[in-house]
XYZ file of C-alpha atoms in Angstrom:
590
model
C -97.974 -22.505 69.039
C -96.933 -26.153 69.524
C -100.598 -27.161 69.880
C -101.404 -25.436 66.599
C -98.510 -27.172 64.854
C -99.582 -30.553 66.207
C -103.114 -29.848 64.916
C -102.147 -28.692 61.401
C -99.371 -31.240 60.835
C -101.705 -34.247 60.425
C -103.864 -32.161 58.085
C -100.852 -31.284 55.946
C -99.803 -34.910 55.812
C -103.326 -35.958 54.883
C -103.467 -33.336 52.156
C -100.044 -34.339 50.779
C -101.074 -37.996 50.778
C -104.338 -37.152 49.022
C -102.645 -35.022 46.346
C -100.214 -37.842 45.453
C -102.842 -40.571 45.231
C -104.245 -41.771 41.960
C -106.172 -38.973 40.343
C -109.358 -40.992 39.907
C -109.417 -42.178 43.505
C -108.850 -38.831 45.171
C -111.412 -37.025 43.029
C -114.028 -39.629 43.860
C -113.344 -39.371 47.599
C -113.211 -35.573 47.717
C -116.243 -34.849 45.573
C -118.347 -37.557 47.169
C -117.721 -35.874 50.511
C -118.230 -32.368 49.100
C -121.543 -33.428 47.531
C -123.097 -35.386 50.383
C -122.376 -32.935 53.204
C -123.611 -29.665 51.568
C -126.688 -31.302 50.040
C -127.654 -32.881 53.339
C -127.285 -29.576 55.185
C -129.081 -27.682 52.422
C -132.069 -30.031 52.421
C -132.441 -29.773 56.181
C -132.048 -25.999 56.267
C -134.004 -25.059 53.135
C -137.237 -26.686 54.324
C -137.363 -24.271 57.285
C -135.804 -21.186 55.668
C -137.292 -21.044 52.182
C -140.517 -19.390 53.338
C -138.750 -16.304 54.672
C -136.382 -16.349 51.720
C -139.179 -16.229 49.175
C -140.871 -13.406 51.032
C -137.638 -11.406 51.096
C -137.073 -12.136 47.443
C -140.577 -10.988 46.589
C -140.010 -7.728 48.485
C -136.685 -7.165 46.694
C -138.329 -7.779 43.322
C -141.058 -5.347 44.250
C -138.418 -2.739 45.057
C -136.893 -3.126 41.587
C -140.342 -2.973 40.027
C -141.183 0.190 41.934
C -137.923 1.824 40.897
C -138.721 1.037 37.287
C -142.282 2.342 37.623
C -141.065 5.534 39.300
C -138.454 6.029 36.593
C -141.115 5.579 33.917
C -143.420 8.077 35.638
C -140.556 10.566 36.024
C -139.713 10.163 32.337
C -143.340 10.834 31.387
C -143.503 13.923 33.570
C -140.110 15.030 32.230
C -141.456 14.721 28.677
C -144.340 17.047 29.483
C -141.946 19.377 31.286
C -139.905 19.593 28.087
C -143.055 20.325 26.088
C -143.916 23.131 28.491
C -140.385 24.498 28.107
C -140.762 24.570 24.316
C -143.930 26.639 24.705
C -142.339 28.768 27.439
C -139.379 29.662 25.195
C -141.484 30.405 22.095
C -140.939 34.179 21.841
C -143.346 34.602 18.933
C -146.110 32.912 20.919
C -145.330 35.143 23.891
C -145.549 38.240 21.732
C -148.972 37.184 20.450
C -150.146 36.575 24.027
C -148.889 39.933 25.287
C -149.973 42.131 22.385
C -152.853 44.474 23.142
C -155.472 44.024 20.420
C -157.990 46.634 19.406
C -161.564 45.909 18.544
C -161.907 44.236 15.133
C -158.119 44.030 14.957
C -157.184 41.744 12.027
C -153.845 40.973 13.689
C -155.711 38.831 16.250
C -156.426 36.315 13.452
C -152.688 35.850 12.955
C -152.312 35.307 16.689
C -154.976 32.581 16.839
C -153.668 30.981 13.642
C -150.135 30.686 15.095
C -151.354 29.583 18.538
C -153.708 26.934 17.112
C -151.052 25.498 14.783
C -148.376 25.370 17.477
C -150.502 23.815 20.214
C -152.400 21.475 17.912
C -149.110 20.062 16.629
C -148.045 19.282 20.205
C -151.378 17.599 20.990
C -151.212 15.543 17.785
C -147.797 14.196 18.816
C -149.064 13.319 22.324
C -152.413 11.482 21.978
C -152.797 11.001 25.744
C -152.923 14.755 26.276
C -156.617 15.564 26.685
C -156.239 19.331 26.613
C -153.540 21.985 26.213
C -154.632 25.433 27.346
C -152.975 28.799 27.947
C -154.751 30.909 30.570
C -153.885 34.509 29.715
C -154.199 37.751 31.659
C -154.609 39.650 28.365
C -158.278 40.658 28.265
C -157.899 42.014 24.714
C -157.182 38.473 23.486
C -160.540 36.728 23.370
C -160.940 33.187 24.669
C -161.535 30.473 22.068
C -162.712 28.059 24.772
C -160.056 25.510 23.875
C -156.455 26.691 23.496
C -156.876 30.202 24.930
C -158.798 30.980 28.097
C -158.605 33.709 30.695
C -156.807 33.264 33.994
C -160.011 34.033 35.854
C -161.388 30.678 34.608
C -158.867 28.827 36.792
C -159.548 28.090 40.471
C -157.729 30.485 42.768
C -155.853 27.650 44.523
C -154.446 26.384 41.236
C -153.408 29.897 40.200
C -151.648 30.566 43.489
C -149.703 27.295 43.440
C -148.678 27.769 39.814
C -147.347 31.292 40.435
C -145.589 30.200 43.633
C -143.745 27.494 41.665
C -141.932 30.295 39.772
C -141.827 28.647 36.355
C -141.589 25.036 37.592
C -144.116 22.410 36.506
C -146.838 21.853 39.151
C -149.091 18.794 39.160
C -152.749 18.600 40.222
C -155.065 15.629 40.427
C -158.618 16.474 39.410
C -161.764 14.866 38.073
C -163.224 15.966 34.751
C -166.795 17.104 35.613
C -168.022 16.364 32.089
C -166.900 12.711 31.892
C -166.187 12.007 35.582
C -162.789 10.693 34.485
C -159.606 11.151 36.483
C -157.349 13.778 34.961
C -153.797 14.854 35.807
C -153.358 18.590 35.382
C -149.799 19.896 34.874
C -149.536 23.684 35.180
C -146.691 26.150 34.693
C -146.652 29.918 34.980
C -145.501 31.941 31.948
C -143.381 34.991 32.583
C -140.833 37.377 31.061
C -137.321 35.978 31.289
C -135.900 39.355 32.259
C -138.671 40.966 34.343
C -139.955 37.807 36.021
C -143.475 39.051 35.445
C -146.116 36.328 34.968
C -148.519 36.909 32.119
C -150.366 33.577 32.083
C -150.501 29.903 33.008
C -149.904 26.911 30.746
C -152.108 23.903 31.654
C -151.814 20.367 30.258
C -154.525 17.813 31.038
C -153.300 14.215 30.843
C -155.465 11.130 30.900
C -155.136 8.816 33.878
C -154.540 6.034 31.331
C -151.118 7.595 30.690
C -149.997 6.440 34.160
C -152.104 3.283 34.170
C -150.286 2.029 31.066
C -147.015 2.139 33.025
C -148.240 -0.238 35.742
C -150.879 -2.437 34.100
C -148.332 -5.111 33.136
C -146.756 -5.183 36.618
C -149.810 -6.282 38.599
C -149.117 -10.014 38.706
C -149.577 -11.283 42.308
C -149.615 -7.707 43.599
C -151.591 -4.476 43.555
C -149.941 -1.167 42.659
C -151.239 2.278 43.630
C -149.976 5.696 42.512
C -151.028 8.576 44.756
C -150.358 12.298 44.886
C -148.617 14.154 47.722
C -151.857 14.224 49.736
C -152.296 10.460 49.439
C -155.200 10.638 46.993
C -155.013 7.674 44.630
C -154.394 8.776 41.038
C -154.449 5.311 39.451
C -154.010 1.673 40.381
C -153.319 -1.639 38.650
C -156.867 -2.770 39.456
C -158.164 0.100 37.284
C -161.333 0.420 39.375
C -159.792 1.131 42.756
C -162.008 0.501 45.784
C -160.138 3.128 47.795
C -159.774 6.876 47.366
C -156.750 7.529 49.622
C -153.667 5.567 50.703
C -154.715 5.999 54.332
C -157.706 3.747 53.577
C -155.348 0.904 52.599
C -152.329 0.848 54.880
C -152.509 -0.315 58.518
C -153.479 2.074 61.269
C -149.909 2.568 62.423
C -148.880 3.572 58.907
C -151.486 6.313 58.845
C -149.462 8.118 61.463
C -146.331 7.975 59.271
C -144.971 4.461 59.849
C -145.062 3.726 56.109
C -141.875 5.309 54.826
C -139.873 4.920 51.637
C -138.353 1.448 51.401
C -139.872 0.195 54.673
C -141.821 -3.082 54.705
C -145.041 -2.947 56.766
C -147.211 -5.961 57.524
C -150.944 -5.457 57.881
C -154.263 -6.589 56.513
C -156.825 -5.379 53.993
C -160.350 -6.546 54.797
C -158.990 -9.447 56.794
C -156.375 -10.519 54.237
C -152.780 -10.372 55.459
C -150.659 -8.179 53.213
C -147.236 -6.584 52.857
C -146.987 -2.856 52.083
C -144.005 -1.157 50.406
C -143.864 2.526 49.446
C -141.469 4.696 47.429
C -141.791 8.412 46.637
C -141.155 10.401 43.477
C -139.332 13.761 43.416
C -142.599 15.659 42.825
C -144.150 14.239 46.021
C -146.184 11.449 44.430
C -146.039 7.991 46.002
C -146.004 4.455 44.644
C -147.449 1.825 47.003
C -147.351 -1.928 46.303
C -149.517 -4.411 48.222
C -148.384 -8.074 48.273
C -150.747 -10.849 49.459
C -148.835 -12.510 52.286
C -150.853 -15.748 52.368
C -150.329 -16.334 48.643
C -146.583 -15.966 49.114
C -146.606 -18.440 51.985
C -148.548 -20.999 49.947
C -146.020 -20.706 47.151
C -143.156 -21.034 49.618
C -144.593 -24.202 51.194
C -145.140 -25.808 47.808
C -141.631 -24.819 46.692
C -140.140 -26.195 49.919
C -141.773 -29.567 49.435
C -140.689 -29.743 45.808
C -137.146 -28.806 46.740
C -137.051 -31.513 49.395
C -138.164 -34.213 46.961
C -135.854 -33.013 44.198
C -132.861 -32.742 46.550
C -133.331 -36.289 47.813
C -133.630 -37.616 44.279
C -130.581 -35.675 43.147
C -128.554 -36.873 46.117
C -129.379 -40.491 45.325
C -128.417 -40.068 41.675
C -125.263 -38.122 42.605
C -123.926 -40.965 44.758
C -124.178 -43.292 41.763
C -122.703 -40.912 39.196
C -120.118 -39.082 41.291
C -117.314 -41.496 40.370
C -117.738 -40.802 36.642
C -118.202 -37.028 36.907
C -115.642 -36.203 39.607
C -112.840 -35.797 37.075
C -114.606 -32.737 35.615
C -115.094 -30.998 38.973
C -111.741 -30.022 40.387
C -110.405 -26.748 41.485
C -106.957 -27.498 40.158
C -108.323 -28.098 36.715
C -110.092 -24.729 36.894
C -106.904 -22.952 37.965
C -104.949 -24.627 35.199
C -107.595 -23.703 32.630
C -107.526 -20.047 33.735
C -103.769 -19.870 33.208
C -104.051 -21.531 29.796
C -106.631 -18.917 28.796
C -104.219 -16.171 29.887
C -101.563 -17.624 27.580
C -104.168 -17.836 24.810
C -104.855 -14.078 25.171
C -101.128 -13.323 24.943
C -100.438 -12.880 28.668
C -97.466 -15.111 29.451
C -97.157 -14.073 33.102
C -98.159 -17.548 34.323
C -97.745 -18.195 38.044
C -99.045 -21.600 39.054
C -98.393 -23.017 42.517
C -97.010 -26.523 42.905
C -99.810 -29.020 42.328
C -98.144 -32.251 43.378
C -96.738 -35.033 41.177
C -99.909 -36.297 39.517
C -101.095 -35.536 35.986
C -102.318 -31.998 36.828
C -99.053 -31.175 38.573
C -97.050 -32.279 35.542
C -99.271 -30.187 33.232
C -98.850 -27.109 35.404
C -95.047 -27.539 35.435
C -94.965 -27.892 31.643
C -97.206 -24.839 31.205
C -94.926 -22.701 33.395
C -91.850 -23.702 31.417
C -93.596 -23.186 28.085
C -94.846 -19.702 29.038
C -91.368 -18.588 30.159
C -89.778 -19.896 26.949
C -92.361 -18.196 24.703
C -91.995 -14.895 26.577
C -88.207 -14.970 26.132
C -88.533 -15.723 22.424
C -91.030 -12.878 21.930
C -88.785 -10.419 23.783
C -85.788 -11.395 21.644
C -87.697 -11.024 18.377
C -89.289 -7.729 19.495
C -85.948 -6.201 20.486
C -84.364 -7.289 17.210
C -87.188 -5.738 15.186
C -86.886 -2.441 17.081
C -83.122 -2.349 16.560
C -83.579 -3.145 12.860
C -86.120 -0.325 12.386
C -83.930 2.202 14.199
C -80.927 1.215 12.086
C -82.985 1.488 8.907
C -84.261 4.942 9.879
C -80.743 6.161 10.626
C -79.491 4.745 7.360
C -82.292 6.316 5.307
C -81.904 9.711 6.978
C -78.126 9.704 6.563
C -78.440 9.343 2.795
C -80.135 12.715 2.316
C -77.387 15.080 3.393
C -74.541 14.063 0.994
C -76.741 14.414 -2.087
C -77.702 17.984 -1.229
C -74.223 18.846 0.011
C -72.659 17.947 -3.335
C -75.073 20.133 -5.310
C -74.615 23.066 -2.926
C -70.837 22.866 -2.989
C -70.952 22.798 -6.785
C -73.016 25.973 -6.773
C -70.628 27.709 -4.340
C -67.694 26.711 -6.546
C -69.389 28.125 -9.643
C -70.057 31.419 -7.887
C -66.536 31.631 -6.582
C -65.254 31.267 -10.155
C -67.471 34.165 -11.164
C -65.898 36.257 -8.297
C -69.225 36.951 -6.640
C -67.783 36.697 -3.177
C -70.767 38.259 -1.319
C -73.214 35.787 -2.734
C -70.773 32.996 -1.942
C -70.627 34.227 1.638
C -74.446 34.341 1.967
C -74.786 30.957 0.363
C -72.202 29.420 2.680
C -73.916 31.032 5.700
C -77.310 29.584 4.681
C -75.655 26.215 4.161
C -74.133 26.328 7.653
C -77.497 27.223 9.213
C -79.154 24.492 7.157
C -76.805 21.833 8.510
C -76.907 23.198 12.054
C -80.695 22.592 12.116
C -80.566 19.334 10.158
C -77.993 17.816 12.513
C -79.927 18.957 15.653
C -77.410 17.293 17.986
C -78.348 13.851 16.694
C -82.098 14.224 17.264
C -84.327 12.366 14.794
C -87.262 14.746 15.201
C -87.472 18.541 15.392
C -90.331 21.046 15.839
C -92.148 21.922 12.625
C -91.073 25.541 13.165
C -87.399 24.479 12.812
C -88.254 22.364 9.752
C -89.756 25.498 8.142
C -86.653 27.537 9.002
C -84.458 24.781 7.557
C -86.537 24.927 4.362
C -86.152 28.707 4.194
C -82.347 28.380 4.348
C -82.446 25.799 1.581
C -84.618 28.106 -0.536
C -82.206 30.989 0.077
C -79.362 28.859 -1.279
C -81.386 27.845 -4.336
C -82.502 31.424 -4.965
C -78.844 32.304 -5.514
C -78.466 29.543 -8.075
C -81.890 29.971 -9.774
C -82.420 33.684 -9.246
C -85.933 34.769 -10.247
C -86.941 31.337 -11.569
C -89.212 30.303 -8.721
C -91.515 31.997 -6.231
C -92.334 30.413 -2.850
C -95.306 31.233 -0.637
C -96.018 29.816 2.855
C -99.573 29.064 4.110
C -99.024 27.828 7.663
C -101.359 27.186 10.578
C -99.168 28.751 13.281
C -100.980 26.869 16.064
C -99.372 23.665 14.738
C -95.755 24.850 14.593
C -94.911 23.410 18.028
C -95.598 19.821 16.962
C -92.591 17.687 15.940
C -91.695 16.073 12.630
C -88.856 13.902 11.275
C -86.051 16.074 9.899
C -85.644 17.001 6.247
C -89.059 15.965 4.928
C -89.807 19.126 2.883
C -86.427 19.677 1.193
C -86.574 16.674 -1.219
C -89.928 17.793 -2.643
C -88.853 21.428 -3.072
C -85.716 20.164 -4.812
C -87.915 18.108 -7.175
C -90.008 21.208 -7.941
C -86.948 23.264 -8.827
C -85.014 20.596 -10.743
C -87.800 18.640 -12.461
C -91.079 20.608 -12.506
C -89.756 23.817 -14.098
C -90.429 23.962 -17.844
C -90.303 27.692 -18.554
C -87.003 29.338 -17.571
C -88.460 32.763 -18.258
C -91.774 32.417 -16.395
C -90.313 30.186 -13.650
C -92.467 28.201 -11.247
C -94.671 28.951 -8.249
C -94.445 26.845 -5.070
C -96.837 26.888 -2.091
C -95.869 25.231 1.223
C -98.833 24.506 3.505
C -99.265 23.304 7.100
C -102.742 22.250 8.212
C -104.672 19.859 10.454
C -106.840 17.083 9.051
C -108.864 15.248 11.678
C -106.313 14.256 14.305
C -103.361 14.345 11.886
C -100.876 16.918 10.592
C -100.545 17.482 6.848
C -97.576 19.243 5.198
C -98.173 19.997 1.526
C -95.876 21.174 -1.297
C -97.860 22.398 -4.318
C -96.349 23.663 -7.595
C -97.703 24.845 -10.940
C -94.972 23.150 -12.958
C -95.037 20.669 -15.802
C -96.472 17.761 -13.764
C -95.511 14.088 -13.720
C -95.996 11.772 -16.736
C -98.890 9.347 -16.407
C -96.777 6.177 -16.486
C -94.573 7.441 -13.660
C -97.603 8.640 -11.694
C -99.283 5.221 -11.858
C -96.224 3.593 -10.324
C -96.135 6.219 -7.565
C -99.826 5.703 -6.705
C -99.206 1.988 -6.158
C -96.328 2.544 -3.703
C -93.396 4.987 -3.585
C -90.048 3.269 -4.136
C -86.467 4.154 -4.942
C -86.922 3.709 -8.701
C -89.657 6.382 -8.897
C -87.805 9.066 -6.953
C -85.203 8.757 -4.232
C -86.408 11.764 -2.199
C -90.057 10.674 -2.195
C -89.143 7.117 -1.275
C -86.826 8.256 1.517
C -89.366 10.570 3.219
C -92.254 8.089 2.775
C -90.214 5.232 4.283
C -88.986 7.294 7.234
C -92.508 8.427 8.164
C -93.907 4.891 7.929
C -91.078 3.496 10.051
C -91.724 6.188 12.670
C -95.549 6.233 12.757
C -96.888 3.195 10.881
C -98.319 2.313 7.473
C -101.320 4.632 7.913
C -99.060 7.655 7.358
C -96.640 8.673 4.630
C -96.498 10.543 1.322
C -99.277 10.867 -1.254
C -98.609 12.506 -4.634
C -101.235 13.972 -7.007
C -100.215 15.400 -10.402
C -101.702 16.450 -13.735
C -99.434 16.878 -16.711
C -99.231 20.512 -17.725
C -101.003 21.769 -14.574
C -98.777 20.919 -11.628
C -98.088 18.577 -8.731
C -99.180 18.447 -5.103
C -97.433 16.364 -2.438
C -99.177 15.692 0.898
C -97.156 14.417 3.850
C -99.409 13.006 6.599
C -98.235 12.301 10.147
C -99.768 12.261 13.656
C -99.682 15.236 16.022
C -96.710 14.538 18.312
C -94.739 16.716 20.676
């Protein structure tokens, strides 16, 4: 332990002395040392190591290229698999294929008309598809030699493999005897979904150019081969491949299975040293890339020499310019800049270590102090705003109850004078229930179900006073009743309907109370068929509800906006002589 302390103590003293030196001097000394040593080591090492590095890099790039090629091939095959599925699921086509036709049956014309239109449309959308044929077991359906043929026309091996695949797409690599062109044949058995009984084979012939187009642009400084599961070459980037099978290309050891997915094998083709890399596709096909080893080595040697010359030139220039550029290359500056960017994004949790007594150290100290001060100021302002909003909400909500209480007590007094004691009792009971829910033990929000019950008690009280003058109907989405709402948001609007919208004391007024979902929001609506709102008053309400337009509307609108934000609140629509609808929008909260 003492030996370690005696070793690190001089280093700590040297570091402390260096940190407190003039900024210009210490940056020059540090960065001159940091530049000369790594560049010198890099120049010496790179000359010997760059050859292997370039070879490894080339192999890695080939791996990415092969993954991309394989993905492209899989996507192509998947496209044709989807096309075969469309045909496989076409029930009308299946019915035409399975129907037993009599001699000179006119219905067979409908079958060929539908089959030709369906398959020709698919071929028109896929120009690289050379042929699309359904081989049917139905002998009563004559072959047209193009879209419909009989299963007996297929080789037995192809039929057996297609049926064994049980509805999966099977690929074959064949040569068109007419044109001697390479053709990829994709086959799929057709069967009943319920009985699993095959009634034919769907065959799609695809031009070799379909695969060649996926690799033709990737053949720079390399040769790419695509082979089937047996190793037969389907296509290659050279177009006219000199080999028929992968075993003719890879080294002798690879023929026995040494060439596996992702492995790098070194060998030679006709005396030329090469690197072989192989990757397989899910359907058993293989992608093999051949890299010319000597060409890579030549490039590596040339690159090594260029790097040596450039490094020496850069080192000479760096020694001259290091004094002027060292101020821009310091770790402490980078750390300080990162913390400044955090403050810029609004994150004031700045934790900078002590950076000495030079200019950077003084900046870091000032930044720490500034961040702490700003954070404290923001917290104070934020807390004050929250307290102000809560006080305003309490004040607004407290103003509702006295107004209604006075009207209700006046009604009870009038009834008592008329000696209708039973109605007075019912009215007082509804009033008590109304206030029991509205108080809610000091809670600011209640479930919508309780808000509806509160409204029903209020309506019961008003029915006593305005007996037979209004009719109320509820249209509620009961799945939304468990969500919460600020208290007493429906009562002011129902009071407006009764006191201001009624124009016919004999016919009365109809009121509908709705609860519904709109997008991700809740909407409570109060709709009446009363006299409506005058146009001048309505224009002021559309601009913004305020106390001068209607105290109840203003109160509810303000409370909702204070609770949920400016996006929510009250919207009023009215037509004079037709009626008024009030929509209260708020988020779904529990």
